[in-house]
Every structure is written in C-alpha cells, then in structure tokens.
PDB file of C-alpha atoms and ligand atoms in Angstrom:
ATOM      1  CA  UNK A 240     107.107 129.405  88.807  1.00  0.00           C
ATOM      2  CA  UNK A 241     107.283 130.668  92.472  1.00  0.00           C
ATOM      3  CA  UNK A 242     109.979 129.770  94.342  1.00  0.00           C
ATOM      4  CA  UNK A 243     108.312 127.825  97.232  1.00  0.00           C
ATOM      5  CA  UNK A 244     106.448 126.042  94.658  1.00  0.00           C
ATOM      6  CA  UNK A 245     109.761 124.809  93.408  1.00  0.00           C
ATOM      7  CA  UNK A 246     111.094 124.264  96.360  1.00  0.00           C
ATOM      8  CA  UNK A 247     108.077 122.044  98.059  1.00  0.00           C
ATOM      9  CA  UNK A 248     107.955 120.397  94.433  1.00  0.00           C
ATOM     10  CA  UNK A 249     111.782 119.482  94.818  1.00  0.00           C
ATOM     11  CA  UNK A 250     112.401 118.518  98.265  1.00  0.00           C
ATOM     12  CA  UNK A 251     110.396 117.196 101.170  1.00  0.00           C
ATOM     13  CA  UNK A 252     109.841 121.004 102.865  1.00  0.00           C
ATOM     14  CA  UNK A 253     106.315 121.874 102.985  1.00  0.00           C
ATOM     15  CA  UNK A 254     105.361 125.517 101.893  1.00  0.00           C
ATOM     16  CA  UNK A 255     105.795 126.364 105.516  1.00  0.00           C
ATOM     17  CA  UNK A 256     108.788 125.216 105.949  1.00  0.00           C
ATOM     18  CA  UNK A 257     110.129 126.659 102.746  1.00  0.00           C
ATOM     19  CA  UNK A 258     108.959 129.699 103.799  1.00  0.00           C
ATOM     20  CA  UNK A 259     111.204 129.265 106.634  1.00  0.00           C
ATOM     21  CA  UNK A 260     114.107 128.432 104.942  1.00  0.00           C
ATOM     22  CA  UNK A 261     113.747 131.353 102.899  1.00  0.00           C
ATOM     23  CA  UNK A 262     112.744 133.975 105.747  1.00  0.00           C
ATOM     24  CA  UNK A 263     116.101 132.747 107.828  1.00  0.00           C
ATOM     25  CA  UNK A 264     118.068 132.485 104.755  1.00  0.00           C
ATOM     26  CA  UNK A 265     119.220 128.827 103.993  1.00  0.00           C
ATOM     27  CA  UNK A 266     117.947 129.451 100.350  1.00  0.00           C
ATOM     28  CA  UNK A 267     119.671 130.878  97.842  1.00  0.00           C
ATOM     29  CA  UNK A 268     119.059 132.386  94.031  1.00  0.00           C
ATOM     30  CA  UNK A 269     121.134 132.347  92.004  1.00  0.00           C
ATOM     31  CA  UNK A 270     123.965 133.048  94.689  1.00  0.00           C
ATOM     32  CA  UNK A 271     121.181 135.867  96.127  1.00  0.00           C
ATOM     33  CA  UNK A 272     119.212 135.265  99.424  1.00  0.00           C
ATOM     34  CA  UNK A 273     115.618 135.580  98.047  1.00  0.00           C
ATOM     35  CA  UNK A 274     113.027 138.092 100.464  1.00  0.00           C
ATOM     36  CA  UNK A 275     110.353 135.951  99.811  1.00  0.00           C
ATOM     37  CA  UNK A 276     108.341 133.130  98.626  1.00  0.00           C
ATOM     38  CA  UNK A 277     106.574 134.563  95.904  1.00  0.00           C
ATOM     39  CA  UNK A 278     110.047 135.249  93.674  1.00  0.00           C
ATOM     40  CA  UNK A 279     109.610 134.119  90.204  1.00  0.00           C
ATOM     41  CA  UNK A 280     112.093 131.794  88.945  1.00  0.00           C
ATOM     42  CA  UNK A 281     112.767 129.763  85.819  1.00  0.00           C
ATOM     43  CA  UNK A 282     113.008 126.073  86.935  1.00  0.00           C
ATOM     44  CA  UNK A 283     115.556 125.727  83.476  1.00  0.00           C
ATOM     45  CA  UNK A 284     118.010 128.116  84.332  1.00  0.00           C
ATOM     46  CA  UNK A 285     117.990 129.445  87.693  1.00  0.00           C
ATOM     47  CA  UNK A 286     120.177 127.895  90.780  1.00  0.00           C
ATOM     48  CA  UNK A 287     118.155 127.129  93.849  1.00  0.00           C
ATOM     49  CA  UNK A 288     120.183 126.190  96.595  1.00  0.00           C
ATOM     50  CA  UNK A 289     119.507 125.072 100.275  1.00  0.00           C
ATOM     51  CA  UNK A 290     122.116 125.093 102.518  1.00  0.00           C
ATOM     52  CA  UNK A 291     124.405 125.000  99.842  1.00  0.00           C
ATOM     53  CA  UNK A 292     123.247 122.290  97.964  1.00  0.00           C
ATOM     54  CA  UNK A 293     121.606 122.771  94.862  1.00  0.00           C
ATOM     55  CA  UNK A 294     117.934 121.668  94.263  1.00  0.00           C
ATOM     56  CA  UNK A 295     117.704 119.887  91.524  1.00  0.00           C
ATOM     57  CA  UNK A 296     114.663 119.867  89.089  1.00  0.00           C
ATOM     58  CA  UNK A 297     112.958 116.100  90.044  1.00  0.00           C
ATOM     59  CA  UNK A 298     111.066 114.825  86.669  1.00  0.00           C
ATOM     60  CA  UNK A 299     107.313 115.750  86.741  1.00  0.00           C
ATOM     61  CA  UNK A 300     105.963 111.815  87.228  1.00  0.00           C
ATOM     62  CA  UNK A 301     108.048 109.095  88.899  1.00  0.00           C
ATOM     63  CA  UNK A 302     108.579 105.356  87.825  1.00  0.00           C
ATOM     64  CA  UNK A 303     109.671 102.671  89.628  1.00  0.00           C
ATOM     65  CA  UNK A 304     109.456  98.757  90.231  1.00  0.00           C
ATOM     66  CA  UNK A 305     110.254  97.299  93.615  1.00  0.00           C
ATOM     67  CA  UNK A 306     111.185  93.263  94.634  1.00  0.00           C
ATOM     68  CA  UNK A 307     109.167  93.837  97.351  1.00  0.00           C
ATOM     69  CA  UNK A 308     109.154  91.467 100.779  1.00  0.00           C
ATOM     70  CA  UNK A 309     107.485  89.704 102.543  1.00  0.00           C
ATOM     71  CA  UNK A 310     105.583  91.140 105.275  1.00  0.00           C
ATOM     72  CA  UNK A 311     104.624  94.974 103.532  1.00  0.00           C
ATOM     73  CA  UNK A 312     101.655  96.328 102.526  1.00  0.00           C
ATOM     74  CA  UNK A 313     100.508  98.343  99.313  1.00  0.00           C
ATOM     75  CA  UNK A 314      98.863 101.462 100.570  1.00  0.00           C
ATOM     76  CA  UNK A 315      99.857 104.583 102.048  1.00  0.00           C
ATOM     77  CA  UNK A 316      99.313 104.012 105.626  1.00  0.00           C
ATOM     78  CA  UNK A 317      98.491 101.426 108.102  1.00  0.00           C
ATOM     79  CA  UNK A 318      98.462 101.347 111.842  1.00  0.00           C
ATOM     80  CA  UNK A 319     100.055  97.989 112.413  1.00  0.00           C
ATOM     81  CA  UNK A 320     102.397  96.574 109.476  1.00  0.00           C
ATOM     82  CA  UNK A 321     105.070  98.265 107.446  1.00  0.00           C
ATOM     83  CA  UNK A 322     104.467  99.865 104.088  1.00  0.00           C
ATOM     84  CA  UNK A 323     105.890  99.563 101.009  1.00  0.00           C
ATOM     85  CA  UNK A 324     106.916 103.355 101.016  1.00  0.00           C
ATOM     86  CA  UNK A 325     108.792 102.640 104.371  1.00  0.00           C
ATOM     87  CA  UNK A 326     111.302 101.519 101.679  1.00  0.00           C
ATOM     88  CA  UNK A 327     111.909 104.375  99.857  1.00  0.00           C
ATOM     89  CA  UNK A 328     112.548 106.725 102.336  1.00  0.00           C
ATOM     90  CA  UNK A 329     115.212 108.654 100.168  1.00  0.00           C
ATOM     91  CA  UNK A 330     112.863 109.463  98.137  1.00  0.00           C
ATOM     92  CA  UNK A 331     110.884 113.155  98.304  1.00  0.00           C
ATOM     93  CA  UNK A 332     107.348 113.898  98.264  1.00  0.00           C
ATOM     94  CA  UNK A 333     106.745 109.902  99.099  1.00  0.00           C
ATOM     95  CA  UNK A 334     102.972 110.221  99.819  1.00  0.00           C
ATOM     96  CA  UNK A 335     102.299 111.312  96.113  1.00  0.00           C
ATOM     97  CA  UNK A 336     103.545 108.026  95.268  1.00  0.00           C
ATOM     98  CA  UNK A 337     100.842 105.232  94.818  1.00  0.00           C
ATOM     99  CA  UNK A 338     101.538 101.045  94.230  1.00  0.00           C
ATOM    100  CA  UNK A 339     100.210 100.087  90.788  1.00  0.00           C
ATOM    101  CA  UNK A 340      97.366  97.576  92.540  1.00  0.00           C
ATOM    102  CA  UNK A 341      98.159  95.992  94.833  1.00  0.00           C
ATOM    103  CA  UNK A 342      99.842  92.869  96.561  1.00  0.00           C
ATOM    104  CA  UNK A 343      98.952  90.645  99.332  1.00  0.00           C
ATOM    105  CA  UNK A 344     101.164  91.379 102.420  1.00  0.00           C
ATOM    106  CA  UNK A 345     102.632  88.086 101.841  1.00  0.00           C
ATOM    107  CA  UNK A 346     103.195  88.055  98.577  1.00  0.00           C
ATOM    108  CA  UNK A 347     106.728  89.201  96.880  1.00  0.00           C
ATOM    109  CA  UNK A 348     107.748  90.263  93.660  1.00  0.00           C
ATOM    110  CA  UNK A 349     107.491  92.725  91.413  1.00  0.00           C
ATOM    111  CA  UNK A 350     105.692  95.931  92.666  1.00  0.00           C
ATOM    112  CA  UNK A 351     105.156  98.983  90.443  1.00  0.00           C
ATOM    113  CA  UNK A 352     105.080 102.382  91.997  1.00  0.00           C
ATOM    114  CA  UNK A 353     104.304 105.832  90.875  1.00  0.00           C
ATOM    115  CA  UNK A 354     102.831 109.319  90.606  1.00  0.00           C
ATOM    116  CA  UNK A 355     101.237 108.918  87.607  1.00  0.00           C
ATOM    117  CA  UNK A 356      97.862 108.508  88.013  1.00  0.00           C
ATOM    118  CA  UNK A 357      96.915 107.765  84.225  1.00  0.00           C
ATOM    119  CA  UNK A 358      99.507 105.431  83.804  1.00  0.00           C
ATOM    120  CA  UNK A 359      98.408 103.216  86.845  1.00  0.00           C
ATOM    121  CA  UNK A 360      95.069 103.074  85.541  1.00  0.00           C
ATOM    122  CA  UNK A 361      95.595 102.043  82.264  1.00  0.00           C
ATOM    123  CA  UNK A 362      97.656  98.823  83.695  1.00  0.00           C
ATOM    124  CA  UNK A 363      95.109  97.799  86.499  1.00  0.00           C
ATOM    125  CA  UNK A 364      91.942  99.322  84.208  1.00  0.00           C
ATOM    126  CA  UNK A 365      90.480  95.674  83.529  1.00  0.00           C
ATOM    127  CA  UNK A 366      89.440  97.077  79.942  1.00  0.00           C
ATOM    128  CA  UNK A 367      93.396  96.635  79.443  1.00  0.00           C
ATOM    129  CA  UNK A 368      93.972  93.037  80.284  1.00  0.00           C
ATOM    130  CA  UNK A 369      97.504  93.290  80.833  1.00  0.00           C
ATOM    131  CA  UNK A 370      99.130  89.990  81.588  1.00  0.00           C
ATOM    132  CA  UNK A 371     100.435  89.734  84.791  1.00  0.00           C
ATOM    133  CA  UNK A 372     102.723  86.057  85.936  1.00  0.00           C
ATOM    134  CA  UNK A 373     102.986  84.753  89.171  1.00  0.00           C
ATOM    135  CA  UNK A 374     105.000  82.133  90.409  1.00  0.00           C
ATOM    136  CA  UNK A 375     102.955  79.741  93.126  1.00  0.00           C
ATOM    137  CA  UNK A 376     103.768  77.149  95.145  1.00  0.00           C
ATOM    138  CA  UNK A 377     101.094  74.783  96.515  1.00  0.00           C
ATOM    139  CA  UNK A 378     100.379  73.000  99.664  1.00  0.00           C
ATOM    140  CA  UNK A 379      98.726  69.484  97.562  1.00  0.00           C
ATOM    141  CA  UNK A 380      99.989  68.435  94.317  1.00  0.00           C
ATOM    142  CA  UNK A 381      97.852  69.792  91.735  1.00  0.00           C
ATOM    143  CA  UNK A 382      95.076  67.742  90.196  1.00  0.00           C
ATOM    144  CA  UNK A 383      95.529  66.572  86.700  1.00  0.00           C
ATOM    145  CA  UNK A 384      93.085  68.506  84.346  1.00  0.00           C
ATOM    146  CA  UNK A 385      94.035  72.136  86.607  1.00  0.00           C
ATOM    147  CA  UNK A 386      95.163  73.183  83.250  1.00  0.00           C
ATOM    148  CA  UNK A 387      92.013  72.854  81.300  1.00  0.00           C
ATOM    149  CA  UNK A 388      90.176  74.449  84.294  1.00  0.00           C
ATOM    150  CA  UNK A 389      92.457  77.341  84.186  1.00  0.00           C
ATOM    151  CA  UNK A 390      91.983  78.072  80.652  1.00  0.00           C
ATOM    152  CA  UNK A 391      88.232  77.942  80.416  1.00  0.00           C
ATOM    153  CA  UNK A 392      87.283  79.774  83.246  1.00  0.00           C
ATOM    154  CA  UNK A 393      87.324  78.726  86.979  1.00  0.00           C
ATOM    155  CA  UNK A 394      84.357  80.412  89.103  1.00  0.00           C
ATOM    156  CA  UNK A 395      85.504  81.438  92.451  1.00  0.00           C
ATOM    157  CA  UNK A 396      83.869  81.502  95.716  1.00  0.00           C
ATOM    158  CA  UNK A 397      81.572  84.705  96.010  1.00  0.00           C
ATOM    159  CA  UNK A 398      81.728  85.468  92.455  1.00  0.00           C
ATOM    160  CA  UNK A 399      79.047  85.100  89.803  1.00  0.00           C
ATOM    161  CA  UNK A 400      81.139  85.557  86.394  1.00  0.00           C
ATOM    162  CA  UNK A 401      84.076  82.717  85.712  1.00  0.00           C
ATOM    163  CA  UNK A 402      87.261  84.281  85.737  1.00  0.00           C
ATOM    164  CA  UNK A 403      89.047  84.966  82.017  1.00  0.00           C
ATOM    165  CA  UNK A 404      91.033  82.250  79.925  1.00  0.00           C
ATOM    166  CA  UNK A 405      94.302  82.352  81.393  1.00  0.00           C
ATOM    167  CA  UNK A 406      97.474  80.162  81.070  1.00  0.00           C
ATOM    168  CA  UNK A 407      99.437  77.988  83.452  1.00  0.00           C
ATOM    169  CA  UNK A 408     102.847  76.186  83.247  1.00  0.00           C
ATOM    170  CA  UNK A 409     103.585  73.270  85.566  1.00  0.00           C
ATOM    171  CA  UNK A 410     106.969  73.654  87.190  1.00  0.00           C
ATOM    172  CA  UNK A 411     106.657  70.434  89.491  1.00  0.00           C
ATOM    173  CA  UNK A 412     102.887  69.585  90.899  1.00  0.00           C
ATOM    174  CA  UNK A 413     103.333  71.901  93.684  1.00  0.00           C
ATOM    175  CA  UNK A 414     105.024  74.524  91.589  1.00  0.00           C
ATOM    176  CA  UNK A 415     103.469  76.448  88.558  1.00  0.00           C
ATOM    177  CA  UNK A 416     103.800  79.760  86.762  1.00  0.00           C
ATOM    178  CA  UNK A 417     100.237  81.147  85.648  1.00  0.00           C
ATOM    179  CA  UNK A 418      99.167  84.309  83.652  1.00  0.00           C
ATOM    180  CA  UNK A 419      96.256  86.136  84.472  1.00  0.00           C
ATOM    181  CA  UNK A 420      95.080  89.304  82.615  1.00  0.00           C
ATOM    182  CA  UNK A 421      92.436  90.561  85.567  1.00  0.00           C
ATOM    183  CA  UNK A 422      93.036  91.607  89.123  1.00  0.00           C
ATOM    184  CA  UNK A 423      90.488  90.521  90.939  1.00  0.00           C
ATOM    185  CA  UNK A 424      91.065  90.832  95.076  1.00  0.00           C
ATOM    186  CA  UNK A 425      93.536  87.702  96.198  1.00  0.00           C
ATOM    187  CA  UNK A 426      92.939  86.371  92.824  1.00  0.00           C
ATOM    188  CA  UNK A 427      95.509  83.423  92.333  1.00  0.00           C
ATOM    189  CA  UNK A 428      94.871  82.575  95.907  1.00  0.00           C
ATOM    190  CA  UNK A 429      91.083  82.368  95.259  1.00  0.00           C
ATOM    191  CA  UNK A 430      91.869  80.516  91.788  1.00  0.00           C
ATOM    192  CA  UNK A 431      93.740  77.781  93.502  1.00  0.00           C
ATOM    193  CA  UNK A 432      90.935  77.127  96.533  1.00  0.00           C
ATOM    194  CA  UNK A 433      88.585  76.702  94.307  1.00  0.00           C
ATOM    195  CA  UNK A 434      90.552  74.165  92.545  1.00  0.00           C
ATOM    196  CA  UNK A 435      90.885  72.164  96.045  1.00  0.00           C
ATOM    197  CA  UNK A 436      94.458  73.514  96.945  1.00  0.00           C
ATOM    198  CA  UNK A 437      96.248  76.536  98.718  1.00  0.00           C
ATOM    199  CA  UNK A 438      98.972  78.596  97.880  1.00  0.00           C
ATOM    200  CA  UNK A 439     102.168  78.700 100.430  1.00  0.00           C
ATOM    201  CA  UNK A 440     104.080  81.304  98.172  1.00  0.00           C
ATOM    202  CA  UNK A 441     103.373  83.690  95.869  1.00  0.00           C
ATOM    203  CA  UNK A 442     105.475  85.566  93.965  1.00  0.00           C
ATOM    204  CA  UNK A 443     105.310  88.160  90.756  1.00  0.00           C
ATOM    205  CA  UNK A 444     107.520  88.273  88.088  1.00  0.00           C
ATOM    206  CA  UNK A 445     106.649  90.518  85.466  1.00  0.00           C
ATOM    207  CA  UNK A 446     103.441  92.828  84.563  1.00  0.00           C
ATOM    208  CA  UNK A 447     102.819  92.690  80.415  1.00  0.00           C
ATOM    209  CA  UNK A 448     106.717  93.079  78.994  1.00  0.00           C
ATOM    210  CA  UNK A 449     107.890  94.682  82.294  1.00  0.00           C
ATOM    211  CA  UNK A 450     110.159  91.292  84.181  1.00  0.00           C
ATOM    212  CA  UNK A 451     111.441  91.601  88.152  1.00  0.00           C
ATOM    213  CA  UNK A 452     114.889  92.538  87.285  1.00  0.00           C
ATOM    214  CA  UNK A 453     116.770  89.599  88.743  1.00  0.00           C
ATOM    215  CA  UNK A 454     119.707  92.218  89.690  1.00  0.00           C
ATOM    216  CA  UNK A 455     117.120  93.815  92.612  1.00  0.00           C
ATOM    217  CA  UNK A 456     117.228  92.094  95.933  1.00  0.00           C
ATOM    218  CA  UNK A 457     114.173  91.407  97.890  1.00  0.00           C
ATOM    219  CA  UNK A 458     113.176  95.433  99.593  1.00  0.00           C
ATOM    220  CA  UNK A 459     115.027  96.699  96.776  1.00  0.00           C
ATOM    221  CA  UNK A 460     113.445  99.064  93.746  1.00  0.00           C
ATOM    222  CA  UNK A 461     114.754 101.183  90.599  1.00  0.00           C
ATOM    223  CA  UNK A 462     113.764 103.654  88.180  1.00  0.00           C
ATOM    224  CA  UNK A 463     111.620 102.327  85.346  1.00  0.00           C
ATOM    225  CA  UNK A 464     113.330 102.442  81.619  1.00  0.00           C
ATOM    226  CA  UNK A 465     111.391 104.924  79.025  1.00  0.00           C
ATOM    227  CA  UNK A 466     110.823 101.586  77.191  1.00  0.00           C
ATOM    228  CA  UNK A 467     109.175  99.755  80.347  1.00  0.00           C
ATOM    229  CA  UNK A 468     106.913 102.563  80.864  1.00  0.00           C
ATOM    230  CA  UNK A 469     105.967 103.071  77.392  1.00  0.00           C
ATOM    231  CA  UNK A 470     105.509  99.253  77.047  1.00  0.00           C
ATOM    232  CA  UNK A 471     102.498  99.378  79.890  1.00  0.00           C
ATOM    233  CA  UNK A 472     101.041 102.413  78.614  1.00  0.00           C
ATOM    234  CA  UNK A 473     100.167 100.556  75.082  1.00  0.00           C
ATOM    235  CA  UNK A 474      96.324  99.001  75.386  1.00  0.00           C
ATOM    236  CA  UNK A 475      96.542  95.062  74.922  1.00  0.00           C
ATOM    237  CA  UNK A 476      93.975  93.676  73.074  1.00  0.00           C
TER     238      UNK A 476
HETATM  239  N1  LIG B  69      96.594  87.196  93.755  1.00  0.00           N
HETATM  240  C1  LIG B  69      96.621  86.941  95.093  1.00  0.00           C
HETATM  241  O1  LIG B  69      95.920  86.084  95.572  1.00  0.00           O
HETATM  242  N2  LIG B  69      97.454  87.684  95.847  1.00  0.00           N
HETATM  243  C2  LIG B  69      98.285  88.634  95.369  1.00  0.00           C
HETATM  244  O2  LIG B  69      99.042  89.250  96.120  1.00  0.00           O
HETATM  245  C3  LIG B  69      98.241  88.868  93.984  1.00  0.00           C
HETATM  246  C4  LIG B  69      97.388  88.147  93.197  1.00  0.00           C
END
C-alpha cells in the first residue's frame, strides 16, 4: 500500500496534507524519513510514525452505538442544529461514518453508526424486518383496544398500505413499549396520531438483539461487540 494511502486511511490528514507531513519530515518509516508519498509499505509490519507517534492500523469498517440526546440530528451536515457526529469528534475520517436510519431530532436512544454500508442496509432494508422497541410516553391516556389496533395494522395519515403487525406493552396509559419491524418516516409518532394521541417522548432501546447499554450516558457511544454486529447482519424472517 502507498504510504499516503495509509496515512489518510489512518488519521484525519488528507492526501495533501500527508504529503506535507512527509515533504517537511514529521513522518517516519520505520525510524527513516520517507522522500515521498508513493513509498510502498506493508500496513502488518512496517512503523509509520507522525511526529513521533505511531499510526496505528484503524480496522477496515467501524461499529458503534450511541445514547444519543436530545436535540441532534442523524445526517452528516446541517446548517442550523448539531449532528450526531459532533459527538465523536475523536474519532478519524468522521464523514465516512453514516447513522443506521435515522432518528427524530427529539428522539433519544439507541443510535447505530458506521462505515459499513452493507451492514446498514441489511438492518434498515425493510425486506429484513428487524425489530426495533421504543419506549413512548403520551400526552392522553391511551384508549382501551390500542392494542388490538396495533397488532392488526393501523393506517396512517398519507399512507395507503396499513402498517405491519406489531406489538405493544402498556407501562401505565401514558407509557408503553412497542415493537415495530418497519421504518417508515416518524413512524411511532404517526402510529400514535392516528390512534387520537401524541407522543411527548420517545426513546429507543434496542434494534433486533442489539439493547442501549444502560452503562452509556445520554451523548455517549461505544464500539459494537463482534456478537452485536453479527447478530444484525443475520436476515429475520
Ligand atoms: N418513529 C418516530 O416517530 N420517530 C423516531 O425518531 C423514530 C421512530
């Protein structure tokens, strides 16, 4: 691999910049000041170091989850609110990271964010029907047969098809837990208007077998386990 590939790929220097490093001779091989760009290196084996510290090999695709607050938006830029990514800020190479779908700026809970564009779609992909639960909390006690309406189908405003079976748990009458396998745009929101309420606060806990880990705080996020990722990459029937 060439050595400003490695180093762009590793750090948050852009080939130009790398080029610059090298040219003034912050970078090092191996202990040797490199002439240019174009060196071949083995990523395995060879020491790359920039101003003394050594750049270390990041992993090819990144996973994370986030308990993300109130307040941020899912995408990758926006002129007026603060995003999501405005949180990870010690991470490199931040605008190859993407949210797994998305959630309402209001909304909290569990985010999932990474480079792996294969792996996001096979989660939001509505072929998958992975089972996402969200914790609401209404503005009217719920009427009584919400349940039965929530498992058969509820059409909502502006859409033709009813929305899939999906399960609810009553916390309190103004408190439930439901589980929805699509991702239709403000969906639980939508689901609770049409059935004459609103929702005050919404929050995510877990996406399939993937749970918020109740040791992040609120702006918080970690690494994904091998087992959470390979748990969202299996197709639910
Ligand atoms: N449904 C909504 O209405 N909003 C979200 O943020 C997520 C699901």
């Amino acid at each position: 691999m060439r050595l400003d590939k490695y180093i762009c790929d590793n750090t948050s220097l852009t080939r130009s910049l790398a080029t610059k490093a090298i040219k003034s001779g912050r970078i090092k091989v191996n202990g040797i000041k490199p002439k240019s760009g174009a060196l071949k290196i083995l990523p395995d084996s060879d020491q790359v170091v920039f101003d003394g510290h050594l750049i270390e090999a990041q992993p090819s695709t990144r996973y994370y989850m986030m308990n993300k607050p109130q307040g941020y938006v899912c995408a990758n830029s926006d002129g007026e609110h603060p995003l999501v990514f405005d949180l990870m800020n010690k991470e490199i190479n931040i605008s190859r990271l993407h949210t797994v779908g998305r959630l309402d700026k209001d909304t909290t809970g569990l985010l999932l964010i990474t480079d792996d564009g294969q792996w996001s779609h096979q989660i939001t992909s509505p072929n998958h029907h992975q089972a996402k639960t969200y914790r609401a909390w209404l503005a009217e006690p719920l009427i009584e047969d919400a349940e039965l309406k929530i498992e058969a189908g509820i059409v909502l405003k502006d859409d033709i098809k009813p929305t899939l079976p999906a399960t609810m748990q009553r916390v309190s009458d103004t408190e439930v837990l439901l589980t929805i396998s699509e991702g239709r745009y403000h969906q639980v929101k939508r689901m609770f208007a049409a059935l004459g309420n609103r929702v005050i606060r919404l929050h995510r806990e877990s996406i399939g077998q993937v749970t918020l880990d109740p040791l992040l705080a609120p702006r918080n996020y970690r690494m994904l386990t091998l087992d959470e990722v390979q748990s969202l990459s299996k197709i639910q029937e």
